[in-house]
Coordinates of C-alpha atoms in Angstrom, one line a residue:
X1418 CA -41.2 -107.8 -119.3
X1419 CA -38.7 -109.3 -121.1
X1420 CA -36.1 -110.6 -120.8
X1421 CA -33.6 -108.4 -122.8
X1422 CA -34.7 -105.7 -121.0
X1423 CA -34.2 -107.3 -117.3
X1424 CA -30.1 -107.8 -118.4
X1425 CA -29.8 -104.5 -119.1
X1426 CA -30.6 -103.5 -115.8
X1427 CA -28.8 -106.0 -114.2
X1428 CA -25.3 -104.8 -117.1
X1429 CA -26.0 -101.1 -115.5
X1430 CA -26.7 -101.9 -112.1
X1431 CA -23.1 -103.6 -113.2
X1432 CA -21.9 -100.7 -114.4
X1433 CA -23.1 -98.4 -111.7
X1434 CA -22.0 -100.3 -108.8
X1435 CA -18.4 -101.3 -111.4
X1436 CA -18.2 -97.7 -111.2
X1437 CA -18.5 -97.1 -107.4
X1438 CA -15.8 -100.1 -106.6
X1439 CA -13.6 -98.4 -109.1
X1440 CA -13.3 -95.2 -108.4
X1441 CA -12.1 -94.7 -104.6
X1442 CA -11.3 -90.9 -103.2
X1443 CA -9.5 -90.4 -100.2
X1444 CA -9.3 -87.4 -98.2
X1445 CA -6.7 -85.7 -96.8
X1446 CA -4.7 -86.7 -94.2
X1447 CA -6.1 -90.9 -94.6
X1448 CA -4.8 -93.5 -96.9
X1449 CA -5.7 -96.6 -97.6
X1450 CA -4.8 -100.2 -97.5
X1451 CA -6.2 -102.4 -101.7
X1452 CA -5.9 -106.2 -101.4
X1453 CA -6.2 -107.9 -104.7
X1454 CA -7.5 -111.4 -103.8
X1455 CA -6.5 -111.0 -100.3
X1456 CA -2.9 -109.9 -100.8
X1457 CA -1.2 -106.6 -99.5
X1458 CA -1.0 -104.6 -103.5
X1459 CA -0.4 -101.3 -102.6
X1460 CA -1.1 -97.8 -100.7
X1461 CA -3.7 -95.6 -101.6
X1462 CA -3.1 -91.7 -101.2
X1463 CA -5.1 -88.6 -100.7
X1464 CA -6.8 -87.6 -103.7
X1465 CA -9.1 -90.0 -106.4
X1466 CA -7.5 -93.1 -106.8
X1467 CA -8.9 -95.8 -109.5
X1468 CA -9.1 -99.7 -108.5
X1469 CA -10.2 -103.3 -110.2
X1470 CA -13.7 -103.8 -109.1
X1471 CA -14.1 -106.9 -107.6
X1472 CA -10.7 -107.8 -107.6
X1473 CA -9.3 -105.6 -105.9
X1474 CA -10.3 -104.3 -101.8
X1475 CA -10.1 -101.8 -99.5
X1476 CA -8.5 -103.3 -96.5
X1477 CA -8.4 -100.6 -94.0
X1478 CA -8.3 -96.2 -94.0
X1479 CA -6.2 -95.3 -91.3
X1480 CA -6.4 -91.5 -90.6
X1481 CA -3.2 -90.1 -90.7
X1482 CA -3.0 -86.5 -88.6
X1483 CA -2.3 -87.1 -84.7
X1484 CA -3.4 -89.3 -82.3
X1485 CA -4.9 -88.4 -78.7
X1486 CA -5.6 -91.5 -76.0
X1487 CA -6.3 -91.6 -72.8
X1488 CA -5.7 -94.2 -71.1
X1489 CA -7.6 -95.2 -67.4
X1490 CA -5.5 -94.8 -64.4
X1491 CA -3.2 -97.8 -64.0
X1492 CA -2.2 -98.8 -60.5
X1493 CA 2.0 -99.5 -59.9
X1494 CA 4.1 -100.0 -57.3
X1495 CA 6.5 -97.9 -56.6
X1496 CA 10.1 -99.1 -54.9
X1497 CA 8.8 -98.0 -51.8
X1498 CA 5.7 -100.9 -51.9
X1499 CA 2.9 -98.0 -52.3
X1500 CA 0.5 -98.3 -55.1
X1501 CA -0.4 -95.1 -56.5
X1502 CA -2.8 -94.7 -59.6
X1503 CA -1.6 -93.3 -63.2
X1504 CA -3.1 -91.9 -65.6
X1505 CA -1.0 -91.2 -69.0
X1506 CA -2.1 -90.0 -72.3
X1507 CA -0.4 -90.7 -75.4
X1508 CA 0.0 -88.7 -78.7
X1509 CA 1.0 -90.3 -81.2
X1510 CA 0.5 -90.7 -85.4
X1511 CA 0.5 -93.4 -88.0
X1512 CA 3.6 -93.1 -90.6
X1513 CA 3.3 -95.7 -92.4
X1514 CA -0.2 -97.9 -93.2
X1515 CA 1.1 -100.7 -94.2
X1516 CA 3.0 -101.6 -91.7
X1517 CA 0.2 -100.5 -88.9
X1518 CA -1.9 -102.2 -91.1
X1519 CA 0.1 -106.1 -90.8
X1520 CA 2.4 -105.5 -88.2
X1521 CA 0.5 -105.1 -85.3
X1522 CA -3.3 -106.5 -85.0
X1523 CA -4.6 -103.5 -82.9
X1524 CA -2.1 -100.8 -82.3
X1525 CA -4.0 -98.8 -80.0
X1526 CA -3.9 -102.0 -77.8
X1527 CA -0.6 -102.9 -78.3
X1528 CA 0.3 -99.2 -77.2
X1529 CA -1.6 -99.5 -73.7
X1530 CA -0.3 -102.5 -73.0
X1531 CA 3.2 -101.5 -73.6
X1532 CA 2.8 -98.6 -71.6
X1533 CA 1.5 -100.0 -68.3
X1534 CA 4.0 -102.6 -68.3
X1535 CA 6.6 -99.3 -69.2
X1536 CA 5.5 -97.1 -66.6
X1537 CA 5.4 -100.1 -64.4
X1538 CA 8.9 -100.7 -65.0
X1539 CA 10.1 -97.4 -64.8
X1540 CA 8.3 -96.4 -61.3
X1541 CA 8.9 -99.3 -59.3
X1542 CA 13.0 -97.6 -60.1
X1543 CA 11.6 -95.2 -57.9
X1544 CA 10.3 -93.7 -54.8
X1545 CA 7.8 -91.8 -54.2
X1546 CA 8.9 -88.9 -53.8
X1547 CA 10.6 -89.1 -56.7
X1548 CA 8.2 -90.3 -58.8
X1549 CA 6.1 -87.1 -57.8
X1550 CA 8.9 -84.5 -58.9
X1551 CA 9.8 -86.2 -61.3
X1552 CA 7.5 -86.1 -64.3
X1553 CA 9.3 -84.6 -67.1
X1554 CA 12.1 -87.6 -66.8
X1555 CA 9.5 -90.3 -66.9
X1556 CA 7.3 -88.2 -69.8
X1557 CA 11.4 -88.7 -71.7
X1558 CA 11.5 -92.7 -70.4
X1559 CA 8.0 -93.8 -71.4
X1560 CA 7.9 -92.0 -75.2
X1561 CA 11.6 -92.9 -75.7
X1562 CA 10.5 -97.0 -75.0
X1563 CA 7.2 -96.6 -76.9
X1564 CA 8.2 -94.5 -79.7
X1565 CA 11.1 -97.7 -79.6
X1566 CA 8.8 -100.1 -79.2
X1567 CA 6.2 -98.8 -81.9
X1568 CA 8.6 -98.0 -85.1
X1569 CA 8.0 -101.1 -86.5
X1570 CA 4.0 -100.9 -86.5
X1571 CA 4.8 -97.9 -88.3
X1572 CA 3.6 -95.6 -85.1
X1573 CA 5.5 -92.5 -84.4
X1574 CA 4.7 -91.6 -80.3
X1575 CA 5.5 -88.2 -80.0
X1576 CA 4.6 -87.5 -76.3
X1577 CA 3.6 -88.5 -73.5
X1578 CA 1.6 -87.2 -71.0
X1579 CA 1.0 -88.4 -66.8
X1580 CA -2.3 -86.9 -66.5
X1581 CA -2.2 -87.3 -62.9
X1582 CA -0.1 -89.5 -59.5
X1583 CA -2.5 -90.3 -57.2
X1584 CA -0.8 -92.0 -54.2
X1585 CA -2.6 -93.9 -51.8
X1586 CA -5.1 -92.0 -48.8
X1587 CA -3.3 -92.4 -45.9
X1588 CA 0.0 -91.0 -47.4
X1589 CA -2.2 -87.7 -49.2
X1590 CA -3.3 -87.3 -45.8
X1591 CA 0.6 -87.2 -44.2
X1592 CA 1.9 -85.2 -47.3
X1593 CA -0.9 -82.8 -46.8
X1594 CA 0.0 -82.2 -43.3
X1595 CA 3.8 -81.7 -44.3
X1596 CA 2.3 -79.1 -46.9
X1597 CA 0.5 -77.1 -43.7
X1598 CA 3.6 -78.2 -41.3
X1599 CA 5.9 -76.2 -44.3
X1600 CA 3.7 -73.6 -44.9
X1601 CA 3.4 -72.7 -40.9
X1602 CA 7.8 -73.4 -40.9
X1603 CA 8.0 -70.7 -43.8
X1604 CA 5.2 -68.2 -42.2
X1605 CA 6.8 -68.0 -39.1
X1606 CA 10.1 -67.3 -41.0
X1607 CA 8.9 -64.8 -43.2
X1608 CA 7.9 -63.1 -39.8
X1609 CA 10.6 -63.2 -37.7
X1610 CA 12.4 -61.8 -40.9
X1611 CA 9.9 -58.7 -41.4
X1612 CA 11.0 -58.7 -37.5
X1613 CA 14.3 -58.5 -38.0
X1614 CA 14.7 -56.6 -40.7
X1615 CA 12.2 -53.7 -39.0
X1616 CA 14.3 -53.5 -35.8
X1617 CA 17.9 -53.2 -38.5
X1618 CA 16.1 -50.5 -40.0
X1619 CA 14.7 -48.7 -37.4
X1620 CA 18.6 -48.7 -35.6
X1621 CA 19.9 -47.5 -39.3
X1622 CA 17.3 -44.8 -39.0
X1623 CA 18.7 -43.4 -35.5
X1624 CA 22.2 -44.1 -36.0
X1625 CA 21.5 -42.2 -39.1
X1626 CA 19.1 -39.2 -36.9
X1627 CA 22.4 -39.4 -34.5
X1628 CA 25.3 -38.5 -37.1
X1629 CA 22.9 -36.2 -38.3
X1630 CA 22.5 -34.0 -35.5
X1631 CA 25.8 -34.5 -34.5
X1632 CA 26.6 -33.1 -37.9
X1633 CA 23.6 -30.4 -37.7
X1634 CA 26.0 -29.6 -33.5
X1635 CA 29.5 -29.7 -34.6
X1636 CA 28.4 -27.2 -37.9
X1637 CA 26.2 -25.0 -36.1
X1638 CA 29.2 -25.1 -33.0
X1639 CA 31.4 -24.4 -35.7
X1640 CA 29.2 -21.3 -37.7
X1641 CA 28.4 -20.0 -33.9
X1642 CA 32.9 -19.8 -33.5
X1643 CA 33.3 -18.2 -36.7
X1644 CA 30.8 -15.3 -35.3
X1645 CA 32.3 -14.9 -32.3
X1646 CA 35.4 -14.7 -33.9
X1647 CA 33.9 -12.0 -36.7
X1648 CA 32.9 -9.8 -34.0
X1649 CA 36.0 -9.9 -32.1
X1650 CA 37.6 -9.0 -34.6
X1651 CA 34.9 -6.0 -35.8
X1652 CA 35.3 -4.6 -32.1
X1653 CA 39.3 -5.2 -32.0
X1654 CA 39.3 -3.6 -36.0
X1655 CA 37.1 -1.2 -33.7
X1656 CA 38.9 0.1 -31.5
X1657 CA 42.1 0.8 -32.9
X1658 CA 40.5 1.8 -35.8
X1659 CA 39.7 4.9 -33.3
X1660 CA 43.1 4.7 -31.3
X1661 CA 41.0 4.1 -27.8
X1662 CA 42.9 4.7 -25.3
X1663 CA 44.3 2.6 -22.0
X1664 CA 40.9 3.3 -20.4
X1665 CA 38.2 1.5 -22.9
X1666 CA 40.9 -1.2 -23.5
X1667 CA 41.2 -1.9 -19.9
X1668 CA 37.7 -1.4 -19.6
X1669 CA 37.2 -4.4 -22.5
X1670 CA 38.9 -6.8 -21.2
X1671 CA 37.3 -7.0 -17.8
X1672 CA 34.7 -6.8 -19.4
X1673 CA 35.4 -9.8 -21.7
X1674 CA 37.2 -12.2 -18.5
X1675 CA 33.6 -13.4 -17.7
X1676 CA 33.1 -15.3 -21.0
X1677 CA 37.4 -16.1 -20.7
X1678 CA 36.6 -18.4 -18.1
X1679 CA 33.3 -19.5 -19.1
X1680 CA 32.8 -23.2 -19.9
X1681 CA 33.9 -26.4 -18.0
X1682 CA 36.4 -27.4 -20.5
X1683 CA 38.5 -24.2 -19.8
X1684 CA 41.2 -25.4 -17.7
X1685 CA 44.1 -22.9 -18.5
X1686 CA 43.7 -19.2 -19.4
X1687 CA 45.7 -16.6 -21.9
X1688 CA 46.3 -13.4 -20.2
X1689 CA 47.7 -10.9 -22.8
X1690 CA 50.3 -9.6 -21.0
X1691 CA 49.5 -5.7 -22.3
X1692 CA 46.4 -6.9 -19.7
X1693 CA 48.5 -5.2 -16.4
X1694 CA 49.2 -1.8 -18.8
X1695 CA 45.3 -1.1 -19.3
X1696 CA 44.6 -2.1 -15.6
X1697 CA 46.4 0.2 -14.8
X1698 CA 45.7 2.8 -17.0
X1699 CA 41.7 2.1 -15.5
X1700 CA 43.4 2.0 -11.7
X1701 CA 44.9 5.3 -12.2
X1702 CA 41.8 6.8 -14.0
X1703 CA 39.6 5.1 -10.7
X1704 CA 42.0 5.7 -7.9
X1705 CA 40.8 2.9 -6.4
X1706 CA 42.4 0.2 -7.8
X1707 CA 46.3 -1.0 -6.6
X1708 CA 48.9 -2.2 -9.0
X1709 CA 47.3 -5.7 -10.8
X1710 CA 49.1 -8.6 -12.5
X1711 CA 53.2 -8.5 -12.0
X1712 CA 54.1 -8.9 -15.4
X1713 CA 53.1 -5.1 -17.1
X1714 CA 56.7 -5.3 -18.4
X1715 CA 55.8 -3.8 -22.7
X1716 CA 56.8 -7.1 -24.3
X1717 CA 54.3 -9.0 -26.4
X1718 CA 54.4 -12.0 -25.0
X1719 CA 51.4 -14.1 -23.3
X1720 CA 51.2 -15.2 -19.4
X1721 CA 49.5 -18.6 -18.6
X1722 CA 47.6 -18.6 -15.8
X1723 CA 45.6 -21.7 -14.9
X1724 CA 42.4 -21.5 -14.1
X1725 CA 41.2 -21.8 -10.1
X1726 CA 39.1 -25.5 -9.4
X1727 CA 35.0 -24.1 -9.3
X1728 CA 33.7 -26.3 -5.9
X1729 CA 30.0 -26.1 -5.2

């Protein structure tokens, strides 16, 4: 092969390599750090970029999307000297590719170590019960410390989550027993409350039933009295309309006297004064009755007589 051809081939290869090194395509949400002779010159953003071949070099390519990094369980001592294992998950995002490249050697490892030390400081000021019930407080405190410390590294910590807090086995058994006792206590309270509510509802129902029954009896008694009054009025109207004589009136009085005497509550009788004249007329008609009633005058007053007591 001719030397000139070899030289041409070498030149073509060099040109091809130069083109490859000159044209840099950076994907979306990524950045590249460019160094010239080992010194930072610029940051390449997403798209087509041109660099000086064999002079500029790509130091680092960084993903600018939010990253999720789970850290393994870390033993942490609480304020009451109990060891708990805590899993954490960090959501972070690189906001400055240059700072993330030059300000810290490995920002993932740095974030992990900073998370462990910060978590121990926070948990060390809490007892176990507060640790188990204060996840939001721990997350907020951890995120605040991490975000402040990682800001100079060009990293923003968006969220910190505690995946799990595992107390010692003996504590877990005690907690399980306590939870079981609490559930039994709540069940007993709910049962007693149900029985109490049932008794109250039963008594309330009986009360309402008694009230309704009494109201019904009162209305029935009123209706019966009204019916009897109406019947009496009808009878008297019929008697007066028929212009009944003293004999018939005396007979009607004698028919009503047993009804007036009915009932133990009737202690007082009110006998119209006309009953004397009526009985006189009736006795005259029958010829066998003697004079009855002391006051047989024609006055319009009423005579009051006490009901004789009834003995067995």
